[in-house]
Short mmCIF file of C-alpha atoms in Angstrom, two decimals:
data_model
loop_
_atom_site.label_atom_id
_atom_site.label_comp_id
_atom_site.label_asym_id
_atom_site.label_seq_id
_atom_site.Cartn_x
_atom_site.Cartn_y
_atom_site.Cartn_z
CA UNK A 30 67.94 150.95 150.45
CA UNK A 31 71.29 150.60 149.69
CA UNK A 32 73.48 147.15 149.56
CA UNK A 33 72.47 143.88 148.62
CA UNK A 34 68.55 144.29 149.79
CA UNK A 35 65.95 146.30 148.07
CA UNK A 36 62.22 146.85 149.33
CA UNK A 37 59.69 145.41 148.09
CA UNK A 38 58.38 146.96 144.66
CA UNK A 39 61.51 148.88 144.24
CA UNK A 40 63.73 148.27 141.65
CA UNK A 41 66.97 146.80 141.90
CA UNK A 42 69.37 149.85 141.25
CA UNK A 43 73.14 148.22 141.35
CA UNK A 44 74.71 145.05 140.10
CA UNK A 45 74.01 143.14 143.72
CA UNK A 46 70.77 143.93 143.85
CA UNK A 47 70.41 142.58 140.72
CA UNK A 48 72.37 139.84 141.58
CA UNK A 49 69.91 139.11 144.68
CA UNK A 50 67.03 139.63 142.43
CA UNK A 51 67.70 136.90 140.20
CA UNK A 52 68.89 134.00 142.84
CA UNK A 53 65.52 134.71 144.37
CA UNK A 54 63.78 134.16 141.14
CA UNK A 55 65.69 131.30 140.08
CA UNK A 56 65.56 129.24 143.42
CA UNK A 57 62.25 127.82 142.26
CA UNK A 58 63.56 126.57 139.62
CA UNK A 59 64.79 123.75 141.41
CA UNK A 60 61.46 122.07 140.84
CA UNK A 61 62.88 121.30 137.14
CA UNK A 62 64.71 118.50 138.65
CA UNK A 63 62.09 116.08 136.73
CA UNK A 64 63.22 117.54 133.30
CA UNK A 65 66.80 117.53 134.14
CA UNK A 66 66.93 114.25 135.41
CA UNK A 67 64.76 112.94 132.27
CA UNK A 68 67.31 114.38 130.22
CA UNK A 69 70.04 112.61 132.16
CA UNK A 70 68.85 109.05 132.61
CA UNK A 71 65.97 108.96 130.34
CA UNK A 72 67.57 107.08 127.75
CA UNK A 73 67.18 109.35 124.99
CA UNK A 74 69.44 109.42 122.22
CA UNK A 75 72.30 112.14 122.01
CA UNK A 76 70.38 114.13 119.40
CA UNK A 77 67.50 114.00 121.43
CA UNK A 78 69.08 115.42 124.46
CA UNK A 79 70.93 118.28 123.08
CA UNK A 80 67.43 119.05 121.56
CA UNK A 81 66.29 118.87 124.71
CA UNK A 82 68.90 120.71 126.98
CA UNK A 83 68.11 123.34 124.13
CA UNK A 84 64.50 123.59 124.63
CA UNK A 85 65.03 123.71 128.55
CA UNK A 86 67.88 126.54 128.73
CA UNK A 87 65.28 128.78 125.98
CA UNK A 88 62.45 128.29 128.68
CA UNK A 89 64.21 129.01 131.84
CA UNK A 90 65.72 132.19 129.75
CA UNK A 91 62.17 133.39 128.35
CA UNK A 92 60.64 132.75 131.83
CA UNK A 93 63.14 134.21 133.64
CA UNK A 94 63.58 137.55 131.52
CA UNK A 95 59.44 137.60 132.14
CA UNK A 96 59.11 137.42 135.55
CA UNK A 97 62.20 138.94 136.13
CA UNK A 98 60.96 142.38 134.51
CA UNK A 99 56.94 142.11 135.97
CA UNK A 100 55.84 145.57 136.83
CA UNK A 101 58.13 147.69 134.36
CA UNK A 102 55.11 148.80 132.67
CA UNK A 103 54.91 146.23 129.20
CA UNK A 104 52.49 146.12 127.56
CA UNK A 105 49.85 143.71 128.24
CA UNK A 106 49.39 142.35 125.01
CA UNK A 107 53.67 141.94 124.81
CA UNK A 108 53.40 139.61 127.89
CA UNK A 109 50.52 137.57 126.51
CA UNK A 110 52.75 137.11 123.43
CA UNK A 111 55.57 135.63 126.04
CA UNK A 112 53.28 133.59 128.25
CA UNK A 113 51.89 132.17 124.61
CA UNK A 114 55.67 131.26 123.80
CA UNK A 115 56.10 129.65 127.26
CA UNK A 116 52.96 127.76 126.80
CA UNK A 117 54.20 126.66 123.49
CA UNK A 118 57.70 125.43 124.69
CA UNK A 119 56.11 123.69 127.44
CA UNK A 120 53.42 121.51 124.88
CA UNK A 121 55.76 121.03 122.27
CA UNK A 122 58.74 119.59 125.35
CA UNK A 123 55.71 117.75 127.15
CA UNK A 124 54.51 115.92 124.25
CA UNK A 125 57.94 114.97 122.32
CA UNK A 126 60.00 114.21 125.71
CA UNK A 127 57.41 112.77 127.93
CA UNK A 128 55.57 113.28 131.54
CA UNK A 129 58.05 114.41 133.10
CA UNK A 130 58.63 117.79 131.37
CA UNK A 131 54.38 118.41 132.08
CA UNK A 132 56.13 120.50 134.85
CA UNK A 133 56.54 123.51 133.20
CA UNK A 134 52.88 124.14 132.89
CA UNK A 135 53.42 125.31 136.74
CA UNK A 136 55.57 127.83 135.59
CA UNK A 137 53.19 129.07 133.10
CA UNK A 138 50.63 129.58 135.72
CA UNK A 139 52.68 131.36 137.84
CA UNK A 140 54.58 133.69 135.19
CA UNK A 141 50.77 134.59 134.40
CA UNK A 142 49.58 135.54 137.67
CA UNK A 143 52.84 137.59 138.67
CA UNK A 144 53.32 139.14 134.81
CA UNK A 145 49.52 140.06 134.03
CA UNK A 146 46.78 142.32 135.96
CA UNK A 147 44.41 140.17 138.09
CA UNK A 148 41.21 140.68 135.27
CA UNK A 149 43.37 138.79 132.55
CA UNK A 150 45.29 136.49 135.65
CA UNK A 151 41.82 134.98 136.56
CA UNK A 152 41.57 133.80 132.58
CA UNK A 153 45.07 132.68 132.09
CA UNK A 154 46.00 130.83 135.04
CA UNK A 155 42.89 128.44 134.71
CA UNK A 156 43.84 128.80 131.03
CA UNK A 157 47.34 127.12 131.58
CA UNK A 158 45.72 124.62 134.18
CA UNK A 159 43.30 123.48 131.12
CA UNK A 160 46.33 123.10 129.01
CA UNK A 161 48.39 121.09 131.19
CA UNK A 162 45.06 118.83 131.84
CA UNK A 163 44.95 118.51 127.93
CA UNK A 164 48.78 117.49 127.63
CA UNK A 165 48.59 115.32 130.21
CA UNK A 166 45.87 113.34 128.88
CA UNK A 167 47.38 113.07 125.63
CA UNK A 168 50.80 111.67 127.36
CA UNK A 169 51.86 108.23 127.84
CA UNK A 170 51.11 108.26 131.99
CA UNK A 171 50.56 111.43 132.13
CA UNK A 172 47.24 111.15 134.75
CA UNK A 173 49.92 109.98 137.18
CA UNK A 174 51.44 113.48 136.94
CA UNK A 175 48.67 115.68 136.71
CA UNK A 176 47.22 115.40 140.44
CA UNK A 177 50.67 116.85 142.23
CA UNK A 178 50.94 119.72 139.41
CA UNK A 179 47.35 120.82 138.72
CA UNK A 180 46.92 122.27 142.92
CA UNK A 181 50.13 123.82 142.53
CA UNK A 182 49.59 125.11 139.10
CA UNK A 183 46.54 126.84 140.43
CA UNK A 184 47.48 127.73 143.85
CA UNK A 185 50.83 129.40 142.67
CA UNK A 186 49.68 131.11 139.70
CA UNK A 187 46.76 133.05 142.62
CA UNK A 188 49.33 133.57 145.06
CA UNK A 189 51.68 135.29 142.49
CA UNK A 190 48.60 137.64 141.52
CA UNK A 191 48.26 138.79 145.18
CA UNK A 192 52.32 139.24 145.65
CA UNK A 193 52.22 141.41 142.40
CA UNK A 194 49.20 143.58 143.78
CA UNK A 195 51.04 143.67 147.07
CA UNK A 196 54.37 145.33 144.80
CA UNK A 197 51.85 147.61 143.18
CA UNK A 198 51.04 148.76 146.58
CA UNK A 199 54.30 148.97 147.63
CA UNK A 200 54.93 151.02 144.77
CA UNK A 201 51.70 153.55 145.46
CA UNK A 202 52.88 153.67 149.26
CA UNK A 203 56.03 154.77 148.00
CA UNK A 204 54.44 157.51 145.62
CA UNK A 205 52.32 159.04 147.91
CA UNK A 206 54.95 159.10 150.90
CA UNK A 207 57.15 161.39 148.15
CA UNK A 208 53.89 163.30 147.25
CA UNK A 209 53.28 163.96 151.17
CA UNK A 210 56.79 165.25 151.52
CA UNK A 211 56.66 167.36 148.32
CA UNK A 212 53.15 169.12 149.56
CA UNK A 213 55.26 169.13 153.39
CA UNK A 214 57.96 171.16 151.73
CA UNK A 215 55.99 173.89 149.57
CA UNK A 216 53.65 174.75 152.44
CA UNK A 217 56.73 175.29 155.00
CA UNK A 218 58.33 177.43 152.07
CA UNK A 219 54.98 179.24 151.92
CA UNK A 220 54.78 179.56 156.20
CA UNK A 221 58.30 180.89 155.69
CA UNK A 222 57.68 183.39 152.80
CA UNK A 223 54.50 184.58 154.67
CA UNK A 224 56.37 185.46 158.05
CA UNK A 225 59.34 187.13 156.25
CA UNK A 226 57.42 189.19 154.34
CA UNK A 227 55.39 190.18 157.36
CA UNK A 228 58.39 191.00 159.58
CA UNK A 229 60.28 192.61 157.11
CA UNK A 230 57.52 194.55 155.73
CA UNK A 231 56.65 196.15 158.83
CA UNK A 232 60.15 196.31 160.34
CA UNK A 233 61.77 197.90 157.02
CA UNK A 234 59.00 200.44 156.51
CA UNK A 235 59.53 201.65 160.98
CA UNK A 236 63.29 202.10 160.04
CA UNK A 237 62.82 204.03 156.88
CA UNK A 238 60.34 206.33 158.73
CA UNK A 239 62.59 207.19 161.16
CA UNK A 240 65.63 207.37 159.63
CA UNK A 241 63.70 210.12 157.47
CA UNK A 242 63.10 211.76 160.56
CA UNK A 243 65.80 211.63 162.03
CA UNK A 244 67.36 213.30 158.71
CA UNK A 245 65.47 215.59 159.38
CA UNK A 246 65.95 216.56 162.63
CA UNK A 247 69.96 216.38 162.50
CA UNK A 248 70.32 220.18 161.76
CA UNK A 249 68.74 221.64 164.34
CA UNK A 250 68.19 218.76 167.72
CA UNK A 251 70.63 216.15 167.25
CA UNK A 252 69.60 214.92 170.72
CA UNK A 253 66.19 213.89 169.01
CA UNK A 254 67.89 212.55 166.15
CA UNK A 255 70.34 210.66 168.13
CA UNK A 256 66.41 209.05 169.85
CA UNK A 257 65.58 207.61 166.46
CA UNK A 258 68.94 206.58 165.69
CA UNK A 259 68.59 204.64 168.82
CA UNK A 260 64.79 203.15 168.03
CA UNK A 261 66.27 202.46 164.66
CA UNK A 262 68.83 200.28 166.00
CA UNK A 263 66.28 198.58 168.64
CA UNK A 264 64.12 197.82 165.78
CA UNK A 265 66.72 196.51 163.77
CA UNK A 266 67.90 194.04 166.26
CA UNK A 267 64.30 192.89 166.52
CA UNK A 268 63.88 192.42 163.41
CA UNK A 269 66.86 189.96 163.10
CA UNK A 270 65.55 188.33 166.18
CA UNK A 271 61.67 187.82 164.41
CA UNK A 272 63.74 186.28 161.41
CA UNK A 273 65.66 184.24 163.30
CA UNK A 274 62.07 182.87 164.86
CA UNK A 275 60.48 182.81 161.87
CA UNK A 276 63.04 180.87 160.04
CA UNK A 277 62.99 178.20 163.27
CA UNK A 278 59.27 178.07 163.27
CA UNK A 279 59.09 179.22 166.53
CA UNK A 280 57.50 182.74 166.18
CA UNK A 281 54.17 183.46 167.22
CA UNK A 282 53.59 187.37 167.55
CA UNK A 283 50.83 188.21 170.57
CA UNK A 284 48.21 190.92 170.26
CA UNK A 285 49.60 192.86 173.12
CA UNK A 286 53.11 192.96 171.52
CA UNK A 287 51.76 194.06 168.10
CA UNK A 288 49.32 196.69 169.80
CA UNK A 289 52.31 198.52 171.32
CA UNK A 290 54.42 198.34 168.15
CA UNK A 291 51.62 199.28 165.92
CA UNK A 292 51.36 202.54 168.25
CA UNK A 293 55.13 203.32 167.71
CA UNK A 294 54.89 202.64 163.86
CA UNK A 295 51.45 204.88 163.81
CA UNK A 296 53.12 207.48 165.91
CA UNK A 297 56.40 207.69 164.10
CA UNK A 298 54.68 208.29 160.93
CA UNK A 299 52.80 211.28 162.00
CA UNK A 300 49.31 209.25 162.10
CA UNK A 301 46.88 210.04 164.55
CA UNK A 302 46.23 206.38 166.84
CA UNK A 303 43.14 205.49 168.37
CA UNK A 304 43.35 201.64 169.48
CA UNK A 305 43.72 199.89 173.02
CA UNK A 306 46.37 199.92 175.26
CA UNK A 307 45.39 196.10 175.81
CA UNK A 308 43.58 193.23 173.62
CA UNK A 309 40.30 192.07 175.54
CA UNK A 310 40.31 188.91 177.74
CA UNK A 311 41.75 186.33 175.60
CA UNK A 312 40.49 183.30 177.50
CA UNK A 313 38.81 180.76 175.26
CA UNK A 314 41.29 182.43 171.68
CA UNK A 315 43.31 179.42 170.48
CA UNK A 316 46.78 180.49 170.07
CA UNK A 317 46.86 179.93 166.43
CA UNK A 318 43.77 182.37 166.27
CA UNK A 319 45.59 184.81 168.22
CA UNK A 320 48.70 184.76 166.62
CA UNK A 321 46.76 185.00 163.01
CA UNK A 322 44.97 188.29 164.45
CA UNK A 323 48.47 189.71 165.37
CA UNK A 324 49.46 188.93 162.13
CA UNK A 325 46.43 190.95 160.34
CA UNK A 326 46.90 194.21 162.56
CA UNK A 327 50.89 193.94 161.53
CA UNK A 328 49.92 193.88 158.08
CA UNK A 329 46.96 196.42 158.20
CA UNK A 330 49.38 198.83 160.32
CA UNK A 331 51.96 198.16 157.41
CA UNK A 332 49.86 199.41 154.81
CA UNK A 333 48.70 202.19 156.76
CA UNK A 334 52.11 203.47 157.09
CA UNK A 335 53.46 202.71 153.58
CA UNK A 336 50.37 203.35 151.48
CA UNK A 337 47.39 204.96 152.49
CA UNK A 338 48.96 208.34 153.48
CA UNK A 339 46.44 208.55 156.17
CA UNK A 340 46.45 210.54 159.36
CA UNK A 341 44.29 209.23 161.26
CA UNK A 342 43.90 205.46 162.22
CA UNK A 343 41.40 203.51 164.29
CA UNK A 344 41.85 199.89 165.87
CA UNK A 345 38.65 198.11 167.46
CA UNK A 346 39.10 194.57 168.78
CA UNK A 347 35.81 193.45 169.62
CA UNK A 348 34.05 189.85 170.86
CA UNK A 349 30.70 189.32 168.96
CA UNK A 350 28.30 186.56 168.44
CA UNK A 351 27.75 185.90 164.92
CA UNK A 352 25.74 183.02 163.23
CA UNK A 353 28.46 180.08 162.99
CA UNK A 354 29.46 180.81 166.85
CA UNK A 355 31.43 183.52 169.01
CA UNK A 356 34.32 185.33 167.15
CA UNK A 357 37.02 187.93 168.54
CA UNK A 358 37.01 190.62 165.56
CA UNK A 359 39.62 192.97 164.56
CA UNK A 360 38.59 196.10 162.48
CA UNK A 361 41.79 198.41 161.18
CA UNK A 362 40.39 201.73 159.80
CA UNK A 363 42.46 204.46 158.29
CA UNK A 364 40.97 208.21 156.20
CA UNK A 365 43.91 207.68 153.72
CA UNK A 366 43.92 207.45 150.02
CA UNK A 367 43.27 203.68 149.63
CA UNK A 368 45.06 200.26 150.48
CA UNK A 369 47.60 198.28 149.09
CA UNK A 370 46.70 198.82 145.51
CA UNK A 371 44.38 197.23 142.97
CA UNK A 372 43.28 194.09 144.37
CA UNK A 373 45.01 192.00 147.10
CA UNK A 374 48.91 192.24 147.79
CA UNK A 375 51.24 189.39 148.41
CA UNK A 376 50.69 190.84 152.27
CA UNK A 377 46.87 190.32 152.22
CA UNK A 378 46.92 186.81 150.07
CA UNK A 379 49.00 185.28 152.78
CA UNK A 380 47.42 186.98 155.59
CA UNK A 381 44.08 185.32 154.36
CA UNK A 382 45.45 181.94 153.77
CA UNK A 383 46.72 182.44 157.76
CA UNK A 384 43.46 183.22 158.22
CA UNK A 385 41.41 180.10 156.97
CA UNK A 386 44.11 177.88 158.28
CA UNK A 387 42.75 179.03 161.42
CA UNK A 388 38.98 178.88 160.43
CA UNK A 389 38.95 182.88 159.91
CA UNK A 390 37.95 185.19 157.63
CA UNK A 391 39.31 187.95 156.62
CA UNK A 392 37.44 191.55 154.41
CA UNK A 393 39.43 194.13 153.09
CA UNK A 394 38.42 197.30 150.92
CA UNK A 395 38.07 200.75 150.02
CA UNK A 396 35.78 203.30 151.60
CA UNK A 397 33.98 206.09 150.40
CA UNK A 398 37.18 208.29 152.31
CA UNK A 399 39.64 205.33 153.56
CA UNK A 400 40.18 201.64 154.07
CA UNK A 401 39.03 199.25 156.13
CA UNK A 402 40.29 195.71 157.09
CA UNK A 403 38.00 193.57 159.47
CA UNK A 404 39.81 189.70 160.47
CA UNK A 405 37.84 187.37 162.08
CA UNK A 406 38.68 184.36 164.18
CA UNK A 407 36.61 181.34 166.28
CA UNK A 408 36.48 181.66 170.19
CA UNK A 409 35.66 178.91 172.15
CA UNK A 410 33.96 181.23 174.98
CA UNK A 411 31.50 183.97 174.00
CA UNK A 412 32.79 185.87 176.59
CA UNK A 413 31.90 189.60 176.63
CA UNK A 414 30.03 189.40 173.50
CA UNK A 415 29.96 193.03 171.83
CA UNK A 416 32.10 194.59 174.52
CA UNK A 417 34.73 196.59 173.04
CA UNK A 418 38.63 196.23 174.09
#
């Protein structure tokens, strides 16, 4: 937050925050009136009083730089050192000045609790109060003084131990909202890398097919060629619209739509098809599922066409009834050469994180002559279980 307010548990970060910091820490320091005014009309001698006005400005400072830097990560045993300082000052001023000064015990107590983790807070706050019992007994009147400083004593050095665990919470709030936002951020760059290299992969590898074909029917039927100069085109400008979708979030492919591009792609490539004109009854399929299975037939037809130098291809999408509940299955076959390599591609590692994000599964591998990709996802009706598209 910018200007003269800062949250809670955030550091001051410009001179006015600073500024703001300090006049809040130093307001309760009005309750030094008792030293101030002993100073002024106590009768001491001159000597005595610049003594005195000494001692006072070296506690304020000490107690002040103390508090003033609680939760910057000191050591503990560095602010034990300062709170035994403080507690020194305040004997030494207590017993040489007189009642009055017996006040500064309360500031012990409270530096303690805000300064010092609540396991050492519980043993120096009752710590100070014993103190300040002992000084006052050994005062001249000092009894008189000890029942309106020993409540607040206690009660303010607790209450500072529950505002510092309330800036330490702050502080993890804080944290964790950045951590949230970081994790936020990688996964859409992940959702985004995922989709582009789906559309593009599929897209780019439909245009280079037929611009090979259509190279190589220039010569001799230009009217043909002129066809897949024409597909290449329509393709292209889909393409650009996907990305456009993707990049917005918005895109969510659909089984049908993939089924009728995955025939074009097959076809254009000189592989043999056999897969459904339609998906089966989709009633029951979340539309995450859906649009996961539309993503694993993109990428299986992909690798088809790219890799496997198959020529024939086989698409089932079948509803079945396995042991955690009802599932709608797709199975991508192919009689090629292999799939995307050795081991998974960047196409199959995010096409099974897509997957279990929405509680499917995917298996991928060679066959004895081929490759096979089956992608599984939940249905909430069993439907037509075992009934083939």
């Amino acid at each position: 937050m910018s200007g003269v307010g800062f949250g809670i548990g955030q550091r001051p970060v410009n001179r006015r925050q600073r500024t703001v910091k300090s006049l809040w820490t130093g307001i309760w320091l009005v309750y030094l009136g008792a030293p101030v005014s002993d100073l002024l009309h106590g009768g001491h001698s001159t000597g005595v009083r610049i003594l005195g006005w000494l001692g006072l400005a070296a506690f304020v400072a000490w107690y002040m730089v103390l508090v003033f830097r609680t939760g910057r990560g000191e050591r503990n045993a560095l602010v034990l050192g300062s709170l035994g300082v403080l507690a020194a000052q305040s004997t030494l001023l207590a017993l040489t000045l007189g009642r009055e000064w017996l006040v500064l015990f309360v500031y012990v107590s409270i530096a303690s609790g805000a300064a010092l983790p609540l396991r050492m807070a519980r043993w120096t706050i009752p710590a100070a109060c014993a103190l300040l019992t002992a000084v006052a007994l050994a005062s001249h009147d000092g009894l008189s003084y000890l029942g309106g400083l020993l409540i607040p004593a206690l009660l303010g050095g607790f209450a500072m131990t529950g505002v510092r665990e309330l800036v330490r919470t702050a502080i993890a709030l804080r944290e964790a909202r950045a951590t949230v936002a970081q994790l936020a951020a990688n996964e859409e760059r992940l959702r985004l890398a995922r989709d582009l290299h789906d559309l593009l992969g599929h897209s780019l590898s439909l245009i280079t097919l037929k611009s090979e074909l259509a190279g190589r029917m220039l010569p001799d039927r230009p009217d043909k060629a002129a066809q897949q100069v024409s597909d290449i085109e329509q393709v292209s400008r889909q393409a650009l619209v996907d990305v456009r979708e993707a990049v917005t979030g918005y895109r969510r492919p659909r089984l049908s739509g993939e089924l009728a591009g995955a025939r074009v792609a097959l076809t254009a490539a000189g592989v043999t098809t056999d897969l459904p004109a339609e998906p089966p009854g989709l009633a029951g399929v979340p539309e995450e599922s859906e649009s996961a299975l539309a993503w694993a037939l993109r990428e299986a037809v992909t690798n088809v066409v790219r890799h496997s130098g198959a020529g024939r291809c086989t698409v089932e999408l079948l509803r079945r009834q396995t042991l955690d509940g009802p599932v709608l299955e797709l199975t991508v076959e192919d009689n090629g050469s292999g799939g995307p390599g050795d081991g998974h591609g960047n196409g199959l590692t995010g096409l099974t994180e897509r997957l279990a994000k929405a509680g499917g599964t995917l298996e991928a591998g060679p066959l004895k002559h081929g490759f096979r990709l089956v992608a599984r996802v939940p249905t909430a009706d069993p439907g037509d279980v075992g009934s083939p598209a």
